[in-house]
Amino acid sequence: MSSPPLSVDRGRTWFSFFQYDEDRDSPSEARNILLVIATLIASVTFQAGVNPPGGVWQDNRNGHKAGQAIYAAQEGAFHVFLIANTLALSTVILVIVSLTYRFPCYFEVCVATASMIVTYASSIFAVTPDESVRFRYILLAAGVPFAFRALILICKKFRNPKTI
């Protein structure tokens, strides 16, 4: 005997129950939840850049260089990984900076975030063989979220100049 789907509040399923609801959820609660999620994503993507999947070569044998990503031997897959990971990290950094705007110690959050970006970049440059990836694609991926956000703000400004 199977049980009916979890029903909460007038026939809604459990999935719709957990969705954001303006009448029930405060903006402060939503911001806190988004910050937790963004922090988790930032941690995972940063760690994946610092310690790439498969690890790094431990010695200079068989044409490999110690400290470089083993995964880089699969050039296409490694490019996709680096670009997607960088895009995710860059997007979540934009979310964190946006959600903490006007918080106490906002300047310190920005300094720490910028330092994290530099650390991430230096790490992926260190573990990536020079010939295996075109870094301009990684830099482009890092800039995409910021460019889209700027484009959205510009479009909003032209649609309704008094709201921004």
Tab-separated table of N, CA and C in Angstrom:
chain	number	residue	atom	x	y	z
A	1	MET	N	0.822	-1.176	0.000
A	1	MET	CA	0.000	0.000	0.000
A	1	MET	C	0.873	1.248	0.000
A	2	SER	N	0.690	2.108	-0.980
A	2	SER	CA	1.488	3.324	-1.008
A	2	SER	C	0.702	4.462	-0.385
A	3	SER	N	1.432	5.337	0.257
A	3	SER	CA	0.785	6.469	0.906
A	3	SER	C	0.665	7.620	-0.093
A	4	PRO	N	-0.340	8.442	0.060
A	4	PRO	CA	-0.493	9.587	-0.847
A	4	PRO	C	0.651	10.570	-0.638
A	5	PRO	N	0.928	11.428	-1.640
A	5	PRO	CA	2.008	12.411	-1.470
A	5	PRO	C	1.731	13.313	-0.274
A	6	LEU	N	2.803	13.729	0.369
A	6	LEU	CA	2.680	14.618	1.520
A	6	LEU	C	1.899	15.853	1.109
A	7	SER	N	0.836	16.088	1.792
A	7	SER	CA	-0.030	17.199	1.442
A	7	SER	C	0.012	18.222	2.561
A	8	VAL	N	0.298	19.443	2.210
A	8	VAL	CA	0.396	20.499	3.204
A	8	VAL	C	-0.396	21.702	2.696
A	9	ASP	N	-1.309	22.184	3.512
A	9	ASP	CA	-2.022	23.420	3.217
A	9	ASP	C	-2.739	23.399	1.867
A	10	ARG	N	-3.949	22.980	1.866
A	10	ARG	CA	-4.846	22.993	0.716
A	10	ARG	C	-4.333	22.234	-0.502
A	11	GLY	N	-3.821	21.027	-0.281
A	11	GLY	CA	-3.467	20.168	-1.402
A	11	GLY	C	-2.114	20.436	-2.038
A	12	ARG	N	-1.358	21.359	-1.508
A	12	ARG	CA	-0.029	21.602	-2.091
A	12	ARG	C	0.900	20.461	-1.719
A	13	THR	N	1.825	20.156	-2.593
A	13	THR	CA	2.795	19.102	-2.305
A	13	THR	C	3.894	19.650	-1.410
A	14	TRP	N	4.724	18.760	-0.888
A	14	TRP	CA	5.810	19.180	0.003
A	14	TRP	C	6.762	20.116	-0.723
A	15	PHE	N	6.925	19.933	-2.032
A	15	PHE	CA	7.847	20.775	-2.796
A	15	PHE	C	7.374	22.227	-2.794
A	16	SER	N	6.110	22.435	-3.041
A	16	SER	CA	5.601	23.809	-3.071
A	16	SER	C	5.580	24.417	-1.670
A	17	PHE	N	5.459	23.588	-0.645
A	17	PHE	CA	5.469	24.088	0.725
A	17	PHE	C	6.809	24.740	1.068
A	18	PHE	N	7.902	24.190	0.546
A	18	PHE	CA	9.232	24.696	0.884
A	18	PHE	C	9.693	25.836	-0.025
A	19	GLN	N	8.899	26.225	-0.998
A	19	GLN	CA	9.259	27.347	-1.852
A	19	GLN	C	9.074	28.662	-1.097
A	20	TYR	N	9.790	29.673	-1.558
A	20	TYR	CA	9.697	30.992	-0.927
A	20	TYR	C	8.283	31.536	-1.056
A	21	ASP	N	7.771	32.078	0.021
A	21	ASP	CA	6.437	32.662	0.052
A	21	ASP	C	6.539	34.028	0.728
A	22	GLU	N	6.231	35.084	-0.001
A	22	GLU	CA	6.343	36.445	0.538
A	22	GLU	C	5.505	36.649	1.788
A	23	ASP	N	4.359	35.999	1.846
A	23	ASP	CA	3.471	36.176	2.999
A	23	ASP	C	3.985	35.471	4.250
A	24	ARG	N	4.774	34.442	4.068
A	24	ARG	CA	5.233	33.634	5.201
A	24	ARG	C	6.690	33.910	5.569
A	25	ASP	N	7.548	34.126	4.588
A	25	ASP	CA	8.993	34.247	4.818
A	25	ASP	C	9.429	35.702	4.791
A	26	SER	N	10.223	36.084	5.771
A	26	SER	CA	10.723	37.461	5.805
A	26	SER	C	11.937	37.587	4.890
A	27	PRO	N	12.186	38.792	4.368
A	27	PRO	CA	13.377	39.001	3.546
A	27	PRO	C	14.677	38.685	4.292
A	28	SER	N	14.691	38.948	5.592
A	28	SER	CA	15.875	38.656	6.397
A	28	SER	C	16.152	37.152	6.451
A	29	GLU	N	15.096	36.357	6.646
A	29	GLU	CA	15.264	34.898	6.650
A	29	GLU	C	15.745	34.413	5.288
A	30	ALA	N	15.162	34.949	4.223
A	30	ALA	CA	15.554	34.551	2.869
A	30	ALA	C	17.017	34.898	2.618
A	31	ARG	N	17.443	36.103	3.039
A	31	ARG	CA	18.838	36.507	2.854
A	31	ARG	C	19.770	35.580	3.629
A	32	ASN	N	19.417	35.236	4.848
A	32	ASN	CA	20.255	34.340	5.645
A	32	ASN	C	20.385	32.965	4.988
A	33	ILE	N	19.295	32.451	4.478
A	33	ILE	CA	19.336	31.151	3.806
A	33	ILE	C	20.194	31.234	2.554
A	34	LEU	N	20.025	32.308	1.782
A	34	LEU	CA	20.838	32.474	0.575
A	34	LEU	C	22.324	32.596	0.910
A	35	LEU	N	22.647	33.279	1.998
A	35	LEU	CA	24.052	33.394	2.405
A	35	LEU	C	24.636	32.034	2.792
A	36	VAL	N	23.870	31.221	3.479
A	36	VAL	CA	24.344	29.881	3.836
A	36	VAL	C	24.585	29.051	2.576
A	37	ILE	N	23.629	29.077	1.661
A	37	ILE	CA	23.769	28.315	0.413
A	37	ILE	C	24.952	28.839	-0.400
A	38	ALA	N	25.075	30.163	-0.498
A	38	ALA	CA	26.179	30.750	-1.255
A	38	ALA	C	27.524	30.384	-0.638
A	39	THR	N	27.598	30.373	0.679
A	39	THR	CA	28.840	30.010	1.354
A	39	THR	C	29.208	28.556	1.088
A	40	LEU	N	28.217	27.686	1.091
A	40	LEU	CA	28.488	26.273	0.781
A	40	LEU	C	28.984	26.113	-0.649
A	41	ILE	N	28.348	26.791	-1.586
A	41	ILE	CA	28.775	26.705	-2.984
A	41	ILE	C	30.175	27.291	-3.156
A	42	ALA	N	30.438	28.420	-2.499
A	42	ALA	CA	31.769	29.023	-2.583
A	42	ALA	C	32.830	28.076	-2.034
A	43	SER	N	32.527	27.417	-0.933
A	43	SER	CA	33.488	26.474	-0.337
A	43	SER	C	33.799	25.318	-1.280
A	44	VAL	N	32.757	24.764	-1.861
A	44	VAL	CA	32.945	23.612	-2.757
A	44	VAL	C	33.706	24.012	-4.012
A	45	THR	N	33.325	25.122	-4.631
A	45	THR	CA	33.988	25.515	-5.875
A	45	THR	C	35.435	25.955	-5.621
A	46	PHE	N	35.664	26.652	-4.525
A	46	PHE	CA	37.031	27.054	-4.198
A	46	PHE	C	37.905	25.816	-3.965
A	47	GLN	N	37.391	24.891	-3.195
A	47	GLN	CA	38.151	23.673	-2.896
A	47	GLN	C	38.437	22.873	-4.161
A	48	ALA	N	37.465	22.818	-5.074
A	48	ALA	CA	37.672	22.088	-6.330
A	48	ALA	C	38.749	22.748	-7.181
A	49	GLY	N	38.858	24.069	-7.116
A	49	GLY	CA	39.918	24.754	-7.865
A	49	GLY	C	41.281	24.553	-7.241
A	50	VAL	N	41.339	24.558	-5.923
A	50	VAL	CA	42.614	24.388	-5.217
A	50	VAL	C	43.091	22.937	-5.288
A	51	ASN	N	42.172	21.992	-5.143
A	51	ASN	CA	42.479	20.559	-5.240
A	51	ASN	C	41.638	19.962	-6.363
A	52	PRO	N	42.138	19.991	-7.595
A	52	PRO	CA	41.327	19.525	-8.720
A	52	PRO	C	40.987	18.038	-8.612
A	53	PRO	N	39.897	17.626	-9.242
A	53	PRO	CA	39.517	16.205	-9.212
A	53	PRO	C	40.660	15.325	-9.716
A	54	GLY	N	40.921	14.255	-9.015
A	54	GLY	CA	42.010	13.359	-9.392
A	54	GLY	C	43.331	13.727	-8.761
A	55	GLY	N	43.406	14.911	-8.164
A	55	GLY	CA	44.638	15.333	-7.503
A	55	GLY	C	45.665	15.899	-8.474
A	56	VAL	N	46.896	15.956	-8.004
A	56	VAL	CA	48.005	16.477	-8.807
A	56	VAL	C	49.123	15.446	-8.870
A	57	TRP	N	49.937	15.547	-9.903
A	57	TRP	CA	51.078	14.638	-10.042
A	57	TRP	C	52.063	14.896	-8.908
A	58	GLN	N	52.619	13.813	-8.366
A	58	GLN	CA	53.539	13.915	-7.236
A	58	GLN	C	55.008	13.944	-7.655
A	59	ASP	N	55.270	13.624	-8.928
A	59	ASP	CA	56.661	13.591	-9.387
A	59	ASP	C	56.725	14.054	-10.841
A	60	ASN	N	57.958	14.140	-11.358
A	60	ASN	CA	58.186	14.612	-12.721
A	60	ASN	C	58.448	13.471	-13.699
A	61	ARG	N	57.798	12.359	-13.534
A	61	ARG	CA	58.012	11.215	-14.424
A	61	ARG	C	57.005	11.181	-15.565
A	62	ASN	N	57.369	10.438	-16.603
A	62	ASN	CA	56.478	10.153	-17.738
A	62	ASN	C	55.894	11.407	-18.382
A	63	GLY	N	56.661	12.450	-18.454
A	63	GLY	CA	56.229	13.674	-19.118
A	63	GLY	C	55.280	14.547	-18.314
A	64	HIS	N	55.052	14.209	-17.072
A	64	HIS	CA	54.187	15.004	-16.218
A	64	HIS	C	55.031	15.843	-15.281
A	65	LYS	N	54.482	16.935	-14.840
A	65	LYS	CA	55.183	17.836	-13.950
A	65	LYS	C	54.537	17.782	-12.560
A	66	ALA	N	55.348	17.657	-11.538
A	66	ALA	CA	54.841	17.602	-10.168
A	66	ALA	C	54.028	18.859	-9.859
A	67	GLY	N	52.885	18.649	-9.204
A	67	GLY	CA	52.033	19.762	-8.809
A	67	GLY	C	50.974	20.139	-9.833
A	68	GLN	N	50.997	19.524	-11.011
A	68	GLN	CA	49.987	19.841	-12.011
A	68	GLN	C	48.843	18.833	-11.955
A	69	ALA	N	47.677	19.273	-12.341
A	69	ALA	CA	46.463	18.463	-12.241
A	69	ALA	C	46.539	17.224	-13.131
A	70	ILE	N	46.226	16.088	-12.553
A	70	ILE	CA	46.150	14.841	-13.318
A	70	ILE	C	45.013	14.943	-14.333
A	71	TYR	N	43.927	15.559	-13.932
A	71	TYR	CA	42.744	15.712	-14.777
A	71	TYR	C	43.044	16.507	-16.051
A	72	ALA	N	44.082	17.341	-16.035
A	72	ALA	CA	44.427	18.154	-17.195
A	72	ALA	C	44.827	17.303	-18.395
A	73	ALA	N	45.149	16.032	-18.174
A	73	ALA	CA	45.477	15.135	-19.288
A	73	ALA	C	44.257	14.938	-20.184
A	74	GLN	N	43.066	15.094	-19.636
A	74	GLN	CA	41.824	15.039	-20.422
A	74	GLN	C	41.440	16.486	-20.736
A	75	GLU	N	42.062	17.017	-21.763
A	75	GLU	CA	42.022	18.446	-22.021
A	75	GLU	C	40.608	19.031	-22.118
A	76	GLY	N	39.746	18.450	-22.929
A	76	GLY	CA	38.390	18.984	-23.103
A	76	GLY	C	37.602	18.973	-21.812
A	77	ALA	N	37.643	17.855	-21.121
A	77	ALA	CA	36.907	17.738	-19.857
A	77	ALA	C	37.461	18.708	-18.814
A	78	PHE	N	38.776	18.870	-18.788
A	78	PHE	CA	39.388	19.783	-17.828
A	78	PHE	C	38.990	21.228	-18.127
A	79	HIS	N	38.903	21.598	-19.407
A	79	HIS	CA	38.462	22.953	-19.772
A	79	HIS	C	37.048	23.200	-19.269
A	80	VAL	N	36.165	22.227	-19.518
A	80	VAL	CA	34.781	22.366	-19.067
A	80	VAL	C	34.738	22.512	-17.545
A	81	PHE	N	35.492	21.682	-16.844
A	81	PHE	CA	35.545	21.755	-15.382
A	81	PHE	C	36.002	23.136	-14.911
A	82	LEU	N	37.122	23.626	-15.449
A	82	LEU	CA	37.657	24.917	-15.005
A	82	LEU	C	36.702	26.061	-15.295
A	83	ILE	N	36.117	26.066	-16.478
A	83	ILE	CA	35.213	27.147	-16.851
A	83	ILE	C	33.945	27.106	-16.003
A	84	ALA	N	33.347	25.916	-15.852
A	84	ALA	CA	32.119	25.801	-15.056
A	84	ALA	C	32.383	26.116	-13.585
A	85	ASN	N	33.486	25.634	-13.053
A	85	ASN	CA	33.823	25.887	-11.656
A	85	ASN	C	34.076	27.376	-11.417
A	86	THR	N	34.792	28.009	-12.343
A	86	THR	CA	35.074	29.439	-12.222
A	86	THR	C	33.793	30.259	-12.342
A	87	LEU	N	32.916	29.870	-13.254
A	87	LEU	CA	31.633	30.551	-13.407
A	87	LEU	C	30.808	30.433	-12.124
A	88	ALA	N	30.791	29.251	-11.532
A	88	ALA	CA	30.046	29.047	-10.286
A	88	ALA	C	30.628	29.885	-9.159
A	89	LEU	N	31.943	29.871	-9.009
A	89	LEU	CA	32.577	30.649	-7.939
A	89	LEU	C	32.336	32.142	-8.135
A	90	SER	N	32.486	32.602	-9.352
A	90	SER	CA	32.291	34.022	-9.635
A	90	SER	C	30.849	34.451	-9.369
A	91	THR	N	29.900	33.616	-9.751
A	91	THR	CA	28.489	33.932	-9.518
A	91	THR	C	28.173	33.990	-8.035
A	92	VAL	N	28.679	33.023	-7.290
A	92	VAL	CA	28.377	32.983	-5.862
A	92	VAL	C	29.089	34.119	-5.127
A	93	ILE	N	30.226	34.547	-5.599
A	93	ILE	CA	30.895	35.706	-5.003
A	93	ILE	C	30.049	36.954	-5.218
A	94	LEU	N	29.479	37.087	-6.416
A	94	LEU	CA	28.582	38.210	-6.679
A	94	LEU	C	27.374	38.175	-5.739
A	95	VAL	N	26.829	37.002	-5.507
A	95	VAL	CA	25.679	36.857	-4.602
A	95	VAL	C	26.079	37.249	-3.178
A	96	ILE	N	27.216	36.765	-2.714
A	96	ILE	CA	27.662	37.075	-1.352
A	96	ILE	C	27.893	38.572	-1.178
A	97	VAL	N	28.577	39.185	-2.136
A	97	VAL	CA	28.851	40.623	-2.047
A	97	VAL	C	27.544	41.417	-2.099
A	98	SER	N	26.603	40.975	-2.926
A	98	SER	CA	25.310	41.668	-3.026
A	98	SER	C	24.493	41.531	-1.752
A	99	LEU	N	24.479	40.340	-1.173
A	99	LEU	CA	23.673	40.105	0.026
A	99	LEU	C	24.257	40.739	1.284
A	100	THR	N	25.544	41.006	1.277
A	100	THR	CA	26.170	41.609	2.461
A	100	THR	C	26.363	43.118	2.318
A	101	TYR	N	25.890	43.685	1.231
A	101	TYR	CA	26.005	45.126	1.014
A	101	TYR	C	25.367	45.869	2.180
A	102	ARG	N	26.054	46.859	2.682
A	102	ARG	CA	25.644	47.683	3.824
A	102	ARG	C	25.670	46.954	5.162
A	103	PHE	N	26.241	45.770	5.191
A	103	PHE	CA	26.452	45.075	6.461
A	103	PHE	C	27.623	45.726	7.179
A	104	PRO	N	27.686	45.572	8.512
A	104	PRO	CA	28.915	45.980	9.209
A	104	PRO	C	30.082	45.155	8.648
A	105	CYS	N	31.217	45.732	8.543
A	105	CYS	CA	32.430	45.071	8.039
A	105	CYS	C	32.307	44.687	6.562
A	106	TYR	N	31.493	45.400	5.801
A	106	TYR	CA	31.345	45.099	4.370
A	106	TYR	C	32.676	45.243	3.643
A	107	PHE	N	33.437	46.260	3.997
A	107	PHE	CA	34.751	46.448	3.368
A	107	PHE	C	35.637	45.229	3.593
A	108	GLU	N	35.617	44.703	4.796
A	108	GLU	CA	36.426	43.527	5.119
A	108	GLU	C	35.948	42.296	4.342
A	109	VAL	N	34.627	42.175	4.168
A	109	VAL	CA	34.085	41.076	3.355
A	109	VAL	C	34.603	41.196	1.923
A	110	CYS	N	34.618	42.405	1.393
A	110	CYS	CA	35.121	42.616	0.028
A	110	CYS	C	36.614	42.308	-0.085
A	111	VAL	N	37.384	42.713	0.906
A	111	VAL	CA	38.823	42.422	0.896
A	111	VAL	C	39.058	40.913	0.961
A	112	ALA	N	38.347	40.242	1.834
A	112	ALA	CA	38.484	38.787	1.959
A	112	ALA	C	38.056	38.091	0.668
A	113	THR	N	36.995	38.575	0.054
A	113	THR	CA	36.510	37.993	-1.199
A	113	THR	C	37.523	38.202	-2.317
A	114	ALA	N	38.071	39.393	-2.409
A	114	ALA	CA	39.090	39.665	-3.429
A	114	ALA	C	40.322	38.789	-3.199
A	115	SER	N	40.704	38.607	-1.951
A	115	SER	CA	41.837	37.738	-1.639
A	115	SER	C	41.546	36.299	-2.031
A	116	MET	N	40.315	35.868	-1.805
A	116	MET	CA	39.924	34.513	-2.190
A	116	MET	C	39.991	34.341	-3.707
A	117	ILE	N	39.584	35.359	-4.450
A	117	ILE	CA	39.648	35.301	-5.914
A	117	ILE	C	41.095	35.175	-6.372
A	118	VAL	N	41.980	35.952	-5.782
A	118	VAL	CA	43.403	35.890	-6.148
A	118	VAL	C	43.981	34.525	-5.800
A	119	THR	N	43.635	34.004	-4.633
A	119	THR	CA	44.106	32.681	-4.226
A	119	THR	C	43.611	31.610	-5.182
A	120	TYR	N	42.335	31.672	-5.542
A	120	TYR	CA	41.759	30.706	-6.487
A	120	TYR	C	42.483	30.786	-7.835
A	121	ALA	N	42.647	32.002	-8.340
A	121	ALA	CA	43.302	32.179	-9.641
A	121	ALA	C	44.734	31.665	-9.612
A	122	SER	N	45.472	32.003	-8.576
A	122	SER	CA	46.862	31.538	-8.516
A	122	SER	C	46.926	30.020	-8.398
A	123	SER	N	45.971	29.434	-7.716
A	123	SER	CA	45.937	27.985	-7.571
A	123	SER	C	45.647	27.292	-8.897
A	124	ILE	N	44.630	27.775	-9.620
A	124	ILE	CA	44.343	27.096	-10.883
A	124	ILE	C	45.442	27.342	-11.904
A	125	PHE	N	46.092	28.494	-11.857
A	125	PHE	CA	47.219	28.719	-12.749
A	125	PHE	C	48.381	27.789	-12.396
A	126	ALA	N	48.569	27.501	-11.117
A	126	ALA	CA	49.673	26.632	-10.683
A	126	ALA	C	49.445	25.176	-11.061
A	127	VAL	N	48.210	24.694	-10.978
A	127	VAL	CA	47.964	23.266	-11.243
A	127	VAL	C	47.640	22.972	-12.702
A	128	THR	N	47.485	24.013	-13.510
A	128	THR	CA	47.131	23.822	-14.909
A	128	THR	C	48.379	23.909	-15.779
A	129	PRO	N	48.636	22.883	-16.585
A	129	PRO	CA	49.763	22.970	-17.515
A	129	PRO	C	49.571	24.147	-18.472
A	130	ASP	N	50.655	24.849	-18.772
A	130	ASP	CA	50.577	26.051	-19.608
A	130	ASP	C	49.905	25.795	-20.950
A	131	GLU	N	50.184	24.673	-21.549
A	131	GLU	CA	49.672	24.406	-22.883
A	131	GLU	C	48.262	23.820	-22.893
A	132	SER	N	47.700	23.507	-21.743
A	132	SER	CA	46.444	22.764	-21.729
A	132	SER	C	45.182	23.620	-21.719
A	133	VAL	N	45.278	24.892	-21.401
A	133	VAL	CA	44.052	25.686	-21.304
A	133	VAL	C	44.332	27.122	-21.745
A	134	ARG	N	43.338	27.696	-22.332
A	134	ARG	CA	43.435	29.102	-22.710
A	134	ARG	C	42.798	29.917	-21.579
A	135	PHE	N	43.633	30.640	-20.870
A	135	PHE	CA	43.180	31.334	-19.669
A	135	PHE	C	42.179	32.440	-19.963
A	136	ARG	N	42.136	32.912	-21.194
A	136	ARG	CA	41.158	33.962	-21.508
A	136	ARG	C	39.725	33.449	-21.339
A	137	TYR	N	39.504	32.148	-21.570
A	137	TYR	CA	38.164	31.587	-21.374
A	137	TYR	C	37.801	31.545	-19.892
A	138	ILE	N	38.781	31.267	-19.064
A	138	ILE	CA	38.537	31.254	-17.619
A	138	ILE	C	38.245	32.672	-17.125
A	139	LEU	N	39.014	33.641	-17.610
A	139	LEU	CA	38.773	35.037	-17.223
A	139	LEU	C	37.412	35.512	-17.717
A	140	LEU	N	37.036	35.083	-18.913
A	140	LEU	CA	35.716	35.427	-19.442
A	140	LEU	C	34.621	34.827	-18.567
A	141	ALA	N	34.787	33.569	-18.182
A	141	ALA	CA	33.806	32.915	-17.304
A	141	ALA	C	33.700	33.646	-15.974
A	142	ALA	N	34.816	34.134	-15.457
A	142	ALA	CA	34.806	34.853	-14.183
A	142	ALA	C	34.073	36.182	-14.298
A	143	GLY	N	34.123	36.805	-15.455
A	143	GLY	CA	33.488	38.104	-15.634
A	143	GLY	C	32.029	38.060	-16.038
A	144	VAL	N	31.556	36.918	-16.525
A	144	VAL	CA	30.180	36.814	-17.038
A	144	VAL	C	29.119	37.218	-16.008
A	145	PRO	N	29.142	36.709	-14.776
A	145	PRO	CA	28.088	37.104	-13.820
A	145	PRO	C	28.067	38.609	-13.553
A	146	PHE	N	29.231	39.212	-13.456
A	146	PHE	CA	29.311	40.648	-13.182
A	146	PHE	C	28.813	41.451	-14.384
A	147	ALA	N	29.144	40.985	-15.589
A	147	ALA	CA	28.674	41.658	-16.801
A	147	ALA	C	27.155	41.563	-16.925
A	148	PHE	N	26.588	40.386	-16.637
A	148	PHE	CA	25.132	40.237	-16.694
A	148	PHE	C	24.445	41.115	-15.655
A	149	ARG	N	24.993	41.168	-14.454
A	149	ARG	CA	24.397	42.006	-13.411
A	149	ARG	C	24.435	43.467	-13.831
A	150	ALA	N	25.554	43.916	-14.387
A	150	ALA	CA	25.662	45.302	-14.859
A	150	ALA	C	24.663	45.559	-15.984
A	151	LEU	N	24.514	44.621	-16.897
A	151	LEU	CA	23.560	44.760	-17.994
A	151	LEU	C	22.121	44.846	-17.469
A	152	ILE	N	21.794	44.028	-16.495
A	152	ILE	CA	20.452	44.067	-15.895
A	152	ILE	C	20.206	45.429	-15.242
A	153	LEU	N	21.191	45.937	-14.501
A	153	LEU	CA	21.029	47.244	-13.854
A	153	LEU	C	20.879	48.361	-14.880
A	154	ILE	N	21.632	48.290	-15.962
A	154	ILE	CA	21.538	49.303	-17.018
A	154	ILE	C	20.157	49.261	-17.667
A	155	CYS	N	19.680	48.052	-17.957
A	155	CYS	CA	18.345	47.914	-18.568
A	155	CYS	C	17.258	48.441	-17.640
A	156	LYS	N	17.365	48.165	-16.355
A	156	LYS	CA	16.388	48.669	-15.385
A	156	LYS	C	16.422	50.199	-15.331
A	157	LYS	N	17.613	50.739	-15.406
A	157	LYS	CA	17.780	52.188	-15.348
A	157	LYS	C	17.090	52.854	-16.531
A	158	PHE	N	17.231	52.279	-17.725
A	158	PHE	CA	16.605	52.861	-18.908
A	158	PHE	C	15.088	52.657	-18.914
A	159	ARG	N	14.607	51.583	-18.329
A	159	ARG	CA	13.166	51.331	-18.283
A	159	ARG	C	12.465	52.238	-17.291
A	160	ASN	N	13.126	52.484	-16.162
A	160	ASN	CA	12.527	53.310	-15.122
A	160	ASN	C	13.637	54.066	-14.397
A	161	PRO	N	14.068	55.193	-14.915
A	161	PRO	CA	15.238	55.902	-14.363
A	161	PRO	C	15.102	56.363	-12.917
A	162	LYS	N	13.907	56.486	-12.390
A	162	LYS	CA	13.726	57.008	-11.021
A	162	LYS	C	13.859	55.918	-9.955
A	163	THR	N	13.857	54.618	-10.335
A	163	THR	CA	13.883	53.557	-9.334
A	163	THR	C	15.284	53.189	-8.885
A	164	ILE	N	16.286	53.552	-9.618
A	164	ILE	CA	17.646	53.131	-9.241
A	164	ILE	C	18.433	54.302	-8.719
